[in-house]
Amino acid sequence: MDFTTFLQQMINGFSLGSMYALIAIGYTMVYGVLRLINFAHGDIMMVGAFLVYLAHAAGLSFPAAVLVGVLGAILVGVLTDKVAYKPLREAPKISLLITAIGISFFLENLFNVLFGGVPRAFPAPDYLTQVIHIGKLYLPTTALVIPVVTLLILAGVLWVLYRTKYGMAIRALAFDIPTVKLMGINADGIISLVFALGSALAAVGGIFYAISYPSIDPLMGIIVGLKAFAAAVLGGIGSVTGAVLGGFILGFTEILVVAAFPDLGGYKDAFAFFFLILVLLFRPTGIMGEDLERGRF
Amino acid sequence: MSQPILSVENVTMRFGGVTAIDHLSFAVQKGEIYGLIGPNGAGKTTIFNNITGNYIPTEGRIVFDGKEITGTKPNKVVDLGIARTFQNIRLFKSMSVLENVLIGYHNRMHYTYFEAIFRLPRYWGYEKRIKARAMELLEEFGIADLADTEATALSYGNQRKVEIARAVATDPKLLLLDEPAAGMNPSETEDLSIIIHKIKKDFDLTILLIEHDMKFVNNMCDRLTVLDYGENIFVGTPADAIVDEKVITAYLGEFKHA
Amino acid sequence: MQKLITNILLLILSVYLIYWAHSHLDNYTLSILNNIGIFAILALSYNLINGVTGQFSLEPNGFVAIGAYTAALFLIPSETKMDMFALVDPAPVVMQMHAGFLPALLIAGVTASVIALLLSFPVFRVRGDYLAIVTLGFGFIIRIFAMNKPAYTNGAMGLNDIPGNANFLWIGLIAVITFVTMLHIISSRFGRAMKAVRDDEDAAIAMGVNTFWIKTVAFMTSAFFEGVGGGLLASFLTTISPDQFTFLLTFQLLIIIVLGGLGSMSGTLLATILVMGGMEWLRFLDDDMEIFGYHTGAHPGMRMVVFAILLVIMMLFARKGLFGDKEISDTVRKRIGRRQQTAGGDA
């Protein structure tokens, strides 16, 4: 691998890692406040990408379509919590998990019935798909746009989490729901906020994915969702900065390993799984995580 | 004095920046009922969790029956002979009273998985013998007639008895009781203290109990340690404790209440 | 004693019924029964880890795939293998795999359960619901390997001409064995410990239960029977390909155990029949329908939307399913007991 190729791959890795990071944040925040692996999160990302596609097909400009996609994903995410998860807050954990997998399967099959399983070309505007040459580097605009937008969004999310009272409430909720309720914080409102924020980021991640890939299908959220979850565990489940870190590590690993060992290309989708297993075996709290599961007596 | 059955030596437990227990030491002699009292948040349950292996102490060591057990896995600690109850009763809610107690006998039934699946003689032998023993134990607690009732359908006082019976079933030398009288009415409390004295004698137990209710402690304990903010502020008999100035300051109000 | 005699009589009766069905029913009916039998084996074993032990897992499609491929490779004769592997030559070890029907099923089960043991270490030593996500991921990994290791699996083309030894006699008998095994586990110290882990893991540990091993044993047992079920499926269908072992399979089994009641084995049996029947009956949902002269068009997958909604509704409003975690016989006995009591009270 010469230096130019290496640089090219690094930029690709950065771009892929951005997507994983955006989606992983939603997993980690929901896990933080509800101790729930939200299986439907990957599908929310799919919904976001599909809504952009549909809005664009209906004649909206691309930026307007993106807005529709993000708002739609927020709506679906928050509704999922209100309708399906909220009634089960006091129920055994397994009921909540089964419901989550039910919602995931529902969204996948609903979109499959409505729009068919055949992948559709995603309508990325020219200014995002152009290839620019910098020296020997050939870069699609997205390879620059995605990381920059991601970093801006992350800065915003971290600002909300660490500098606003809502962010403080979210972090307090991650430690103890009953205490937060005692402190007079509207726990349900904060949980909705978590779902809204997570879903919006997932939608953005989904749109980036759709632009780079560049096609969408109803099952696109499954594998990406699994990988993003693995990234969240790698970074330390419950930790937002951890999720970002985990997303980037996974993105870079996938790109670089395949670049160095082309034979492993077919197994690219399996790396995240092995990461997950290794982290659980040797450092279950991940890179940045705290032990959220310590028994409370 | 002979070698203590349990000695907690200089144990410190920190959670992040919070020190729950600060260089705590005390020793429990075989055959006594030892009390651990203190205001809420004094670190009483934390030291239980240190002894049972649920939390590994940040510093210090815990010696049981002459062997250091600091950091031993919780289920291994049970095998060594320490059993516990929980502050908020934690029975197996899908199971009957008898089944709850049978879980306590889990490690005393020495048949294998295959013997269970193929229903070989050892399965029948152990099941029959241990069930009879479990019934005797329930008899001891006066709740044998409730054996087939779902455990969580019982009255609070009886649920507490099931929880203690379940702990005794593991055949412990040392029994840790976490606020056994909490939430009980006076007659249930009276009933409970009689039972605790009885099982202590019948099963040759040493008992370490955490308690809030001073009257109960005065009746029950031979000796006690008073904790305040994770520190040991008094060791001695209950009679001396209630006149100790430090204890009174720490406890002001709570004593008057009792 | 009376209970023992009843049980033995029930066992003899069910074996006789299986034999009778095998020798008297037509092929179409038998193929339905075979399907139900295989799904019953899978659902019963799935219920052990999910329902009895309370560890949410999404493993069946992965382990069924392992069982199916393993058994198929042991059952298919060498010459057939040489002809079948079109992309690359079969790996040497594949050419050496030979076994009779029953040994092949056993090997399939053991293979699945060894993999379950390996997965247990990362997921059961830590708290948290990692089993679900790891097993979900595992299902995809198996597929990726099936596609990328054509020397072992023949890639996307899958394996065919698998000897069809699996008839209803085998499938029915193994379903009965699975059922009895599960009941025997539940009413032993191991089953009680599994339920204890489900009800309150900390309290189970405080009773000296090694919860890591209990969970692992439950998971390995589920995997074993899923592997055997996979082997039966391969032999029953005679062809297998990676596309048969998608998450859809796991989802169907999840519906079954939730409907029957998490932890209830007899409930699972009944639910298998209801869900398999329901799947057939609801087939019309996927077809073109005419409602008030308006054609809906064909919607393959509509049934799955309906089943997904059903699952969520069951969780929200009928979490206990048909029988909760009790067996049908317990429920009946309680009813009769209550009636006798009331009758006694009247007299």
Short mmCIF file of N, CA and C in Angstrom, two decimals, chain A residues 108-189:
data_model
loop_
_atom_site.label_atom_id
_atom_site.label_comp_id
_atom_site.label_asym_id
_atom_site.label_seq_id
_atom_site.Cartn_x
_atom_site.Cartn_y
_atom_site.Cartn_z
N GLU A 108 -39.34 -3.42 9.08
CA GLU A 108 -38.70 -4.03 7.91
C GLU A 108 -39.74 -4.58 6.94
N ASN A 109 -40.71 -5.31 7.48
CA ASN A 109 -41.69 -5.95 6.61
C ASN A 109 -42.71 -4.98 6.07
N LEU A 110 -43.05 -3.96 6.85
CA LEU A 110 -43.98 -2.94 6.36
C LEU A 110 -43.39 -2.25 5.13
N PHE A 111 -42.12 -1.85 5.24
CA PHE A 111 -41.50 -1.18 4.10
C PHE A 111 -41.29 -2.14 2.94
N ASN A 112 -41.08 -3.40 3.28
CA ASN A 112 -40.94 -4.41 2.24
C ASN A 112 -42.25 -4.56 1.47
N VAL A 113 -43.37 -4.58 2.18
CA VAL A 113 -44.68 -4.72 1.53
C VAL A 113 -45.00 -3.46 0.72
N LEU A 114 -44.73 -2.30 1.32
CA LEU A 114 -45.11 -1.05 0.66
C LEU A 114 -44.23 -0.75 -0.56
N PHE A 115 -42.93 -1.02 -0.45
CA PHE A 115 -42.03 -0.56 -1.51
C PHE A 115 -41.24 -1.67 -2.17
N GLY A 116 -41.44 -2.90 -1.75
CA GLY A 116 -40.74 -4.02 -2.39
C GLY A 116 -39.32 -4.14 -1.88
N GLY A 117 -38.75 -5.33 -2.05
CA GLY A 117 -37.42 -5.59 -1.50
C GLY A 117 -36.29 -5.22 -2.46
N VAL A 118 -36.63 -4.78 -3.67
CA VAL A 118 -35.58 -4.49 -4.64
C VAL A 118 -34.89 -3.17 -4.27
N PRO A 119 -33.55 -3.16 -4.21
CA PRO A 119 -32.85 -1.92 -3.86
C PRO A 119 -33.20 -0.80 -4.85
N ARG A 120 -33.34 0.42 -4.32
CA ARG A 120 -33.63 1.56 -5.17
C ARG A 120 -32.45 2.53 -5.15
N ALA A 121 -32.23 3.15 -6.31
CA ALA A 121 -31.13 4.12 -6.40
C ALA A 121 -31.49 5.34 -5.57
N PHE A 122 -30.53 5.82 -4.81
CA PHE A 122 -30.80 6.96 -3.94
C PHE A 122 -30.48 8.26 -4.69
N PRO A 123 -31.38 9.26 -4.58
CA PRO A 123 -31.24 10.46 -5.41
C PRO A 123 -30.27 11.48 -4.83
N ALA A 124 -28.99 11.13 -4.75
CA ALA A 124 -28.03 12.10 -4.21
C ALA A 124 -27.79 13.19 -5.24
N PRO A 125 -27.81 14.44 -4.81
CA PRO A 125 -27.58 15.53 -5.77
C PRO A 125 -26.13 15.52 -6.27
N ASP A 126 -25.92 16.10 -7.47
CA ASP A 126 -24.60 16.07 -8.11
C ASP A 126 -23.51 16.66 -7.22
N TYR A 127 -23.86 17.76 -6.51
CA TYR A 127 -22.81 18.41 -5.74
C TYR A 127 -22.28 17.54 -4.61
N LEU A 128 -22.97 16.45 -4.33
CA LEU A 128 -22.45 15.54 -3.31
C LEU A 128 -21.70 14.35 -3.89
N THR A 129 -21.96 14.05 -5.16
CA THR A 129 -21.35 12.85 -5.73
C THR A 129 -20.18 13.15 -6.65
N GLN A 130 -19.97 14.43 -6.94
CA GLN A 130 -18.82 14.82 -7.77
C GLN A 130 -17.51 14.25 -7.21
N VAL A 131 -16.61 13.97 -8.13
CA VAL A 131 -15.31 13.51 -7.68
C VAL A 131 -14.31 14.65 -7.85
N ILE A 132 -13.58 14.94 -6.80
CA ILE A 132 -12.58 15.98 -6.92
C ILE A 132 -11.19 15.36 -6.86
N HIS A 133 -10.24 15.99 -7.56
CA HIS A 133 -8.88 15.48 -7.57
C HIS A 133 -8.02 16.41 -6.74
N ILE A 134 -7.34 15.84 -5.78
CA ILE A 134 -6.34 16.62 -5.05
C ILE A 134 -5.04 15.85 -5.21
N GLY A 135 -4.17 16.34 -6.06
CA GLY A 135 -2.96 15.59 -6.35
C GLY A 135 -3.35 14.25 -6.95
N LYS A 136 -2.87 13.18 -6.33
CA LYS A 136 -3.20 11.84 -6.84
C LYS A 136 -4.49 11.30 -6.21
N LEU A 137 -5.04 12.06 -5.26
CA LEU A 137 -6.24 11.57 -4.56
C LEU A 137 -7.51 11.80 -5.39
N TYR A 138 -8.34 10.79 -5.46
CA TYR A 138 -9.64 10.94 -6.10
C TYR A 138 -10.69 10.85 -5.00
N LEU A 139 -11.39 11.95 -4.76
CA LEU A 139 -12.32 11.93 -3.64
C LEU A 139 -13.72 12.36 -4.07
N PRO A 140 -14.73 11.57 -3.72
CA PRO A 140 -16.08 12.08 -3.91
C PRO A 140 -16.32 13.17 -2.86
N THR A 141 -17.13 14.16 -3.21
CA THR A 141 -17.38 15.26 -2.28
C THR A 141 -17.83 14.73 -0.93
N THR A 142 -18.62 13.64 -0.96
CA THR A 142 -19.17 13.12 0.28
C THR A 142 -18.07 12.74 1.27
N ALA A 143 -16.95 12.26 0.75
CA ALA A 143 -15.88 11.82 1.64
C ALA A 143 -15.39 12.99 2.50
N LEU A 144 -15.62 14.21 2.03
CA LEU A 144 -15.26 15.37 2.84
C LEU A 144 -16.47 15.88 3.61
N VAL A 145 -17.62 15.89 2.93
CA VAL A 145 -18.83 16.45 3.56
C VAL A 145 -19.24 15.63 4.77
N ILE A 146 -19.26 14.30 4.61
CA ILE A 146 -19.76 13.44 5.71
C ILE A 146 -18.98 13.64 7.00
N PRO A 147 -17.65 13.54 6.98
CA PRO A 147 -16.93 13.73 8.26
C PRO A 147 -17.15 15.13 8.84
N VAL A 148 -17.16 16.15 7.97
CA VAL A 148 -17.31 17.51 8.49
C VAL A 148 -18.67 17.68 9.15
N VAL A 149 -19.73 17.26 8.44
CA VAL A 149 -21.07 17.38 9.00
C VAL A 149 -21.17 16.57 10.29
N THR A 150 -20.60 15.36 10.27
CA THR A 150 -20.65 14.51 11.46
C THR A 150 -19.99 15.21 12.65
N LEU A 151 -18.82 15.77 12.42
CA LEU A 151 -18.12 16.41 13.54
C LEU A 151 -18.92 17.59 14.07
N LEU A 152 -19.56 18.34 13.17
CA LEU A 152 -20.40 19.45 13.62
C LEU A 152 -21.55 18.94 14.48
N ILE A 153 -22.20 17.88 13.98
CA ILE A 153 -23.33 17.32 14.73
C ILE A 153 -22.88 16.82 16.10
N LEU A 154 -21.73 16.11 16.11
CA LEU A 154 -21.23 15.58 17.38
C LEU A 154 -20.95 16.68 18.37
N ALA A 155 -20.36 17.77 17.86
CA ALA A 155 -20.09 18.90 18.75
C ALA A 155 -21.40 19.39 19.35
N GLY A 156 -22.43 19.46 18.50
CA GLY A 156 -23.74 19.90 18.98
C GLY A 156 -24.30 18.97 20.05
N VAL A 157 -24.21 17.64 19.78
CA VAL A 157 -24.75 16.66 20.72
C VAL A 157 -24.02 16.74 22.06
N LEU A 158 -22.71 16.83 21.99
CA LEU A 158 -21.94 16.89 23.24
C LEU A 158 -22.27 18.17 23.99
N TRP A 159 -22.50 19.25 23.23
CA TRP A 159 -22.88 20.50 23.89
C TRP A 159 -24.20 20.30 24.63
N VAL A 160 -25.17 19.70 23.94
CA VAL A 160 -26.48 19.47 24.59
C VAL A 160 -26.31 18.61 25.84
N LEU A 161 -25.49 17.55 25.72
CA LEU A 161 -25.37 16.61 26.84
C LEU A 161 -24.64 17.20 28.04
N TYR A 162 -23.64 18.02 27.78
CA TYR A 162 -22.82 18.46 28.89
C TYR A 162 -23.03 19.92 29.30
N ARG A 163 -23.75 20.67 28.47
CA ARG A 163 -23.88 22.09 28.79
C ARG A 163 -25.33 22.55 28.99
N THR A 164 -26.28 21.66 28.78
CA THR A 164 -27.67 22.09 28.99
C THR A 164 -28.30 21.27 30.10
N LYS A 165 -29.40 21.78 30.65
CA LYS A 165 -30.04 21.04 31.74
C LYS A 165 -30.69 19.75 31.22
N TYR A 166 -31.08 19.76 29.94
CA TYR A 166 -31.65 18.53 29.37
C TYR A 166 -30.58 17.43 29.32
N GLY A 167 -29.40 17.86 28.91
CA GLY A 167 -28.30 16.90 28.82
C GLY A 167 -27.96 16.34 30.19
N MET A 168 -28.01 17.22 31.18
CA MET A 168 -27.70 16.76 32.53
C MET A 168 -28.75 15.75 32.99
N ALA A 169 -30.01 16.05 32.64
CA ALA A 169 -31.09 15.13 33.02
C ALA A 169 -30.90 13.78 32.34
N ILE A 170 -30.48 13.80 31.06
CA ILE A 170 -30.26 12.53 30.36
C ILE A 170 -29.17 11.73 31.06
N ARG A 171 -28.09 12.42 31.43
CA ARG A 171 -27.00 11.69 32.07
C ARG A 171 -27.39 11.19 33.46
N ALA A 172 -28.21 11.99 34.16
CA ALA A 172 -28.68 11.56 35.48
C ALA A 172 -29.57 10.32 35.33
N LEU A 173 -30.40 10.34 34.30
CA LEU A 173 -31.32 9.23 34.05
C LEU A 173 -30.56 7.93 33.81
N ALA A 174 -29.39 8.06 33.18
CA ALA A 174 -28.61 6.87 32.87
C ALA A 174 -28.18 6.17 34.15
N PHE A 175 -28.14 6.90 35.26
CA PHE A 175 -27.71 6.24 36.49
C PHE A 175 -28.87 5.71 37.31
N ASP A 176 -29.96 6.46 37.37
CA ASP A 176 -31.04 6.00 38.23
C ASP A 176 -32.36 6.68 37.91
N ILE A 177 -33.29 5.94 37.35
CA ILE A 177 -34.58 6.55 37.00
C ILE A 177 -35.37 7.00 38.23
N PRO A 178 -35.52 6.14 39.27
CA PRO A 178 -36.34 6.57 40.42
C PRO A 178 -35.86 7.86 41.04
N THR A 179 -34.54 8.00 41.22
CA THR A 179 -34.00 9.20 41.85
C THR A 179 -34.33 10.43 41.02
N VAL A 180 -34.19 10.28 39.68
CA VAL A 180 -34.48 11.40 38.80
C VAL A 180 -35.92 11.83 38.96
N LYS A 181 -36.82 10.85 39.09
CA LYS A 181 -38.23 11.19 39.27
C LYS A 181 -38.42 11.96 40.57
N LEU A 182 -37.69 11.52 41.62
CA LEU A 182 -37.80 12.20 42.90
C LEU A 182 -37.33 13.65 42.79
N MET A 183 -36.34 13.86 41.94
CA MET A 183 -35.80 15.20 41.80
C MET A 183 -36.72 16.11 41.00
N GLY A 184 -37.85 15.59 40.59
CA GLY A 184 -38.84 16.42 39.92
C GLY A 184 -38.58 16.60 38.44
N ILE A 185 -37.69 15.74 37.88
CA ILE A 185 -37.46 15.83 36.44
C ILE A 185 -38.50 14.95 35.74
N ASN A 186 -39.04 15.44 34.62
CA ASN A 186 -40.01 14.67 33.87
C ASN A 186 -39.28 13.58 33.10
N ALA A 187 -39.20 12.38 33.71
CA ALA A 187 -38.40 11.30 33.12
C ALA A 187 -38.91 10.92 31.74
N ASP A 188 -40.24 10.85 31.58
CA ASP A 188 -40.78 10.44 30.28
C ASP A 188 -40.43 11.44 29.19
N GLY A 189 -40.47 12.73 29.56
CA GLY A 189 -40.12 13.75 28.59
C GLY A 189 -38.66 13.61 28.16
#
